[in-house]
CSV table of C-alpha atoms in Angstrom, one decimal:
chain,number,residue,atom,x,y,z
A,56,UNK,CA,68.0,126.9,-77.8
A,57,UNK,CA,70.7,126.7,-75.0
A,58,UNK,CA,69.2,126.1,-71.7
A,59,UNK,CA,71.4,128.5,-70.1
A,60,UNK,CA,69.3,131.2,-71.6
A,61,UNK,CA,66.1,129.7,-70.3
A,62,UNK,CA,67.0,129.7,-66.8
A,63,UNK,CA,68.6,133.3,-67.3
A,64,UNK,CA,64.5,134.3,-68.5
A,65,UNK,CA,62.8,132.6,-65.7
A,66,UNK,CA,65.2,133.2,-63.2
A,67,UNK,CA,66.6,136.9,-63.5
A,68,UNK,CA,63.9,139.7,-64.0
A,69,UNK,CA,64.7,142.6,-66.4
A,70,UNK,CA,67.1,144.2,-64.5
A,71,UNK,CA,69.4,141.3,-63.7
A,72,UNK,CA,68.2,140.6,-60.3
A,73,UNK,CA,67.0,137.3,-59.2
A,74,UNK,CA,63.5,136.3,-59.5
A,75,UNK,CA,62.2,135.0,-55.7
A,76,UNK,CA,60.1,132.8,-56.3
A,77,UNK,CA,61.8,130.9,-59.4
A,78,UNK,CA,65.2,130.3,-57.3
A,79,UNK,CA,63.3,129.5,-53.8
A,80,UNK,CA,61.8,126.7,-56.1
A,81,UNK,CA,64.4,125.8,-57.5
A,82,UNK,CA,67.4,125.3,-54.3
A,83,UNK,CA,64.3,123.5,-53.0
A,84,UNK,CA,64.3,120.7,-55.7
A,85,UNK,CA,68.3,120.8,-55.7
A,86,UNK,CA,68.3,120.1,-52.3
A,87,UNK,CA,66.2,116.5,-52.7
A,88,UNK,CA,68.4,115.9,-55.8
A,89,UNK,CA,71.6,116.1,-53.0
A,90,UNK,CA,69.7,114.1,-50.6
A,91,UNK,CA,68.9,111.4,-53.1
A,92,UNK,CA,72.6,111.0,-54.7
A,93,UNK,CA,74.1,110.8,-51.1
A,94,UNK,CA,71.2,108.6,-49.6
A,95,UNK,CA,71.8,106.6,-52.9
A,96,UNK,CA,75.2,107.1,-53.1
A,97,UNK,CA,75.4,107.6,-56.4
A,98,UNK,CA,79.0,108.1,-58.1
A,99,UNK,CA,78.0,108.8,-61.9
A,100,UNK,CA,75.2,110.1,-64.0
A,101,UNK,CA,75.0,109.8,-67.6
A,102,UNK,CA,72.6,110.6,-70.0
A,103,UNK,CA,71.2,113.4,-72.3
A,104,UNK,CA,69.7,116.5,-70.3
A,105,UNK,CA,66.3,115.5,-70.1
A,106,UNK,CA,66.5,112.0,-69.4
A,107,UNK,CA,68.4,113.3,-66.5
A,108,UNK,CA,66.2,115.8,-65.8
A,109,UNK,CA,63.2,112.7,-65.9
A,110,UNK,CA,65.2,110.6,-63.6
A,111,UNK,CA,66.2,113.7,-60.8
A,112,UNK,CA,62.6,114.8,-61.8
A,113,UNK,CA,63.2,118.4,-62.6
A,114,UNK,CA,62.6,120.2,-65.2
A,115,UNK,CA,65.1,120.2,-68.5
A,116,UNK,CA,66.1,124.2,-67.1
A,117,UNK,CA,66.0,123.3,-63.4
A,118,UNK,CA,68.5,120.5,-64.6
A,119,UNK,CA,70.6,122.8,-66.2
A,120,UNK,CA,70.7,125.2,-63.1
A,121,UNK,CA,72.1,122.3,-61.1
A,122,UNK,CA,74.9,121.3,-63.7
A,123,UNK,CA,75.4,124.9,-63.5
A,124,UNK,CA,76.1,124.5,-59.4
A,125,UNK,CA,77.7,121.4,-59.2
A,126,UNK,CA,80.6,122.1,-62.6
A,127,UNK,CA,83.4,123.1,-60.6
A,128,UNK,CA,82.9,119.8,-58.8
A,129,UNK,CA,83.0,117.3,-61.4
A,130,UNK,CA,85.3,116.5,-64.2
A,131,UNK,CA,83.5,116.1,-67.9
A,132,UNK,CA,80.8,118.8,-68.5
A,133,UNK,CA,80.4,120.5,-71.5
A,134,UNK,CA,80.4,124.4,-71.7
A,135,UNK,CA,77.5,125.5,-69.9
A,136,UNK,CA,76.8,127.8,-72.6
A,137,UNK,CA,76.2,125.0,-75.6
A,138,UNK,CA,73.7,122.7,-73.2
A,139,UNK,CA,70.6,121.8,-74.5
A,140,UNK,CA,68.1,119.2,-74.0
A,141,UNK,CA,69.4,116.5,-75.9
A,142,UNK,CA,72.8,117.1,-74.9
A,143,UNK,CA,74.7,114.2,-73.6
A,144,UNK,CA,76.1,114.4,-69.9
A,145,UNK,CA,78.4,112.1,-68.2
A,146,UNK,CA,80.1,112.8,-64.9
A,147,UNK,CA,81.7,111.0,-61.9
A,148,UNK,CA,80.7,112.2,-58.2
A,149,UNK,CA,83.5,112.8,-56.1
A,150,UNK,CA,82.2,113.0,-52.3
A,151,UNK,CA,85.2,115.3,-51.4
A,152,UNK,CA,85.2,117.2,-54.0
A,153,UNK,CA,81.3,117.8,-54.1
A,154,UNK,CA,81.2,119.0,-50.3
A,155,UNK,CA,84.5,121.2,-50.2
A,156,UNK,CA,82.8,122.9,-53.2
A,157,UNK,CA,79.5,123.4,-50.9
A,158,UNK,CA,81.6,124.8,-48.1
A,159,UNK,CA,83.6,127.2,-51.1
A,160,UNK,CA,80.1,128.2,-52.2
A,161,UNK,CA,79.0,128.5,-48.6
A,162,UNK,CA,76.0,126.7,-49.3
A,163,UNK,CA,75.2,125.5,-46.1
A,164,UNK,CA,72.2,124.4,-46.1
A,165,UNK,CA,73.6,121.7,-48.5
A,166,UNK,CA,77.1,120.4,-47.0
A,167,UNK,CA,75.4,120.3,-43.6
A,168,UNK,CA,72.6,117.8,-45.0
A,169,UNK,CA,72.3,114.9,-42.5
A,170,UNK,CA,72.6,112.4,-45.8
A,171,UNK,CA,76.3,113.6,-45.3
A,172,UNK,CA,76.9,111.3,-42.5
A,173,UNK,CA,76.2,108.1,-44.6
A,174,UNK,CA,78.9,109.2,-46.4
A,175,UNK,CA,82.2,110.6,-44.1
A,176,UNK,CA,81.8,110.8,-40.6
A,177,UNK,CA,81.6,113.5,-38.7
A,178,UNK,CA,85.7,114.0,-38.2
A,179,UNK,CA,85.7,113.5,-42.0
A,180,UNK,CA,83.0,116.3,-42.2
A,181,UNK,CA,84.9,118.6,-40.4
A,182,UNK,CA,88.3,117.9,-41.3
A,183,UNK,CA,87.0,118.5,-45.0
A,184,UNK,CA,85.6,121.7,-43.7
A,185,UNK,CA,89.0,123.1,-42.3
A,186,UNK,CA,90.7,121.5,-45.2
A,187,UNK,CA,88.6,123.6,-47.7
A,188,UNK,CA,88.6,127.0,-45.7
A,189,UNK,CA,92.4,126.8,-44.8
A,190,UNK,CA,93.1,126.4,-49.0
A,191,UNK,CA,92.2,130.2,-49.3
A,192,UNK,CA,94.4,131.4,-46.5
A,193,UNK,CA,97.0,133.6,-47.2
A,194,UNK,CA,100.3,133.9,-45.3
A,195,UNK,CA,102.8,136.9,-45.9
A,196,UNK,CA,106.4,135.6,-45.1
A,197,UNK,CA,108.0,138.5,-45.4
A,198,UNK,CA,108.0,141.4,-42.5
A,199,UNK,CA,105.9,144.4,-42.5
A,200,UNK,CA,107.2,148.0,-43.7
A,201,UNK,CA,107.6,149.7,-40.2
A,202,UNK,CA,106.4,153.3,-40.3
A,203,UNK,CA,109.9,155.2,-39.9
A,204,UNK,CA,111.6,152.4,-42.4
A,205,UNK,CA,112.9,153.7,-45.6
A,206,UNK,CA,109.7,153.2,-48.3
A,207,UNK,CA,110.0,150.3,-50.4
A,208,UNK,CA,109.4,152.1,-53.8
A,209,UNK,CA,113.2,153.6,-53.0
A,210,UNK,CA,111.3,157.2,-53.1
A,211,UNK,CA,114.1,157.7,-49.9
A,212,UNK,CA,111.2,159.2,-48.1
A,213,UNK,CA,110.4,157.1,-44.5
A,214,UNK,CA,107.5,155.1,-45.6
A,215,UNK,CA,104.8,156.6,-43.2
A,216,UNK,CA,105.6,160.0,-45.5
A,217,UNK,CA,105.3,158.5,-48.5
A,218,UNK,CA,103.3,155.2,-49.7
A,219,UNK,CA,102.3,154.5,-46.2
A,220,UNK,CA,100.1,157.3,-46.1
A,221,UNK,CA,96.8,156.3,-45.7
């Protein structure tokens, strides 16, 4: 059975929401695995699901929940949705990657770990920060529609009359 639908059991009740107790356990655990791959600095891991799981010491569905988290950070995963126990995993750890992903997912409590600071400074830290937030602003070039300007759509109507209406 896919171990995406085993977390899904254990950690959404019946009407989708999430369980409590199941995921306060859980970002618990992830949070040591984070302190132990930075503290170690460890750049790959490699091996089937629950050999992984062993080593990290979680649980084969806990293990899935954190390739879940950290797949838009590393290269190499296979679909979440085929996983199992004795599927194989092999993936590098990009620092960089790994803690602009953290800021995307505002997961604070993880990319402000003081482990960080074995890895990048403190200027690194933050210019990774403002690095990552500044990808996802959005600058208009071109000038605003004033109010008593002809509307864009070419209606002929001023625009505050016509698609400017609010």
């Amino acid at each position: 059975m896919p171990l995406q639908d085993a977390w899904k059991r254990i950690s959404l009740d019946t009407r989708g929401e999430p369980v409590k107790h199941v995921w306060d356990e859980y970002l618990a655990k992830e949070k040591v695995v984070y302190a132990n791959i930075l503290r170690n600095k460890t750049t790959r891991l490699e091996g089937t699901v629950t050999e992984l799981a062993e080593n990290l010491r979680l649980t084969p569905t806990y293990m899935f929940a954190f390739l879940d988290g950290i797949h838009e950070a590393v290269d190499g995963l296979p679909e979440l949705e085929t996983i199992e126990e004795d599927t194989a995993i092999a993936f590098d750890i990009e620092y960089d990657r790994l803690f602009k992903q953290m800021v995307e997912y505002k997961a604070d409590d993880l990319y402000t770990m003081p482990e960080w600071n074995d890895v990048f400074t403190q200027e690194q830290q933050k210019e990774l920060y403002k690095e990552q937030k500044s990808s996802h602003t959005v600058v208009r070039n071109e000038a605003k529609t004033g109010r008593n300007e002809a509307c864009p759509c070419g209606s002929g109507k001023k625009f505050k009359k016509c698609c400017g209406v609010a």
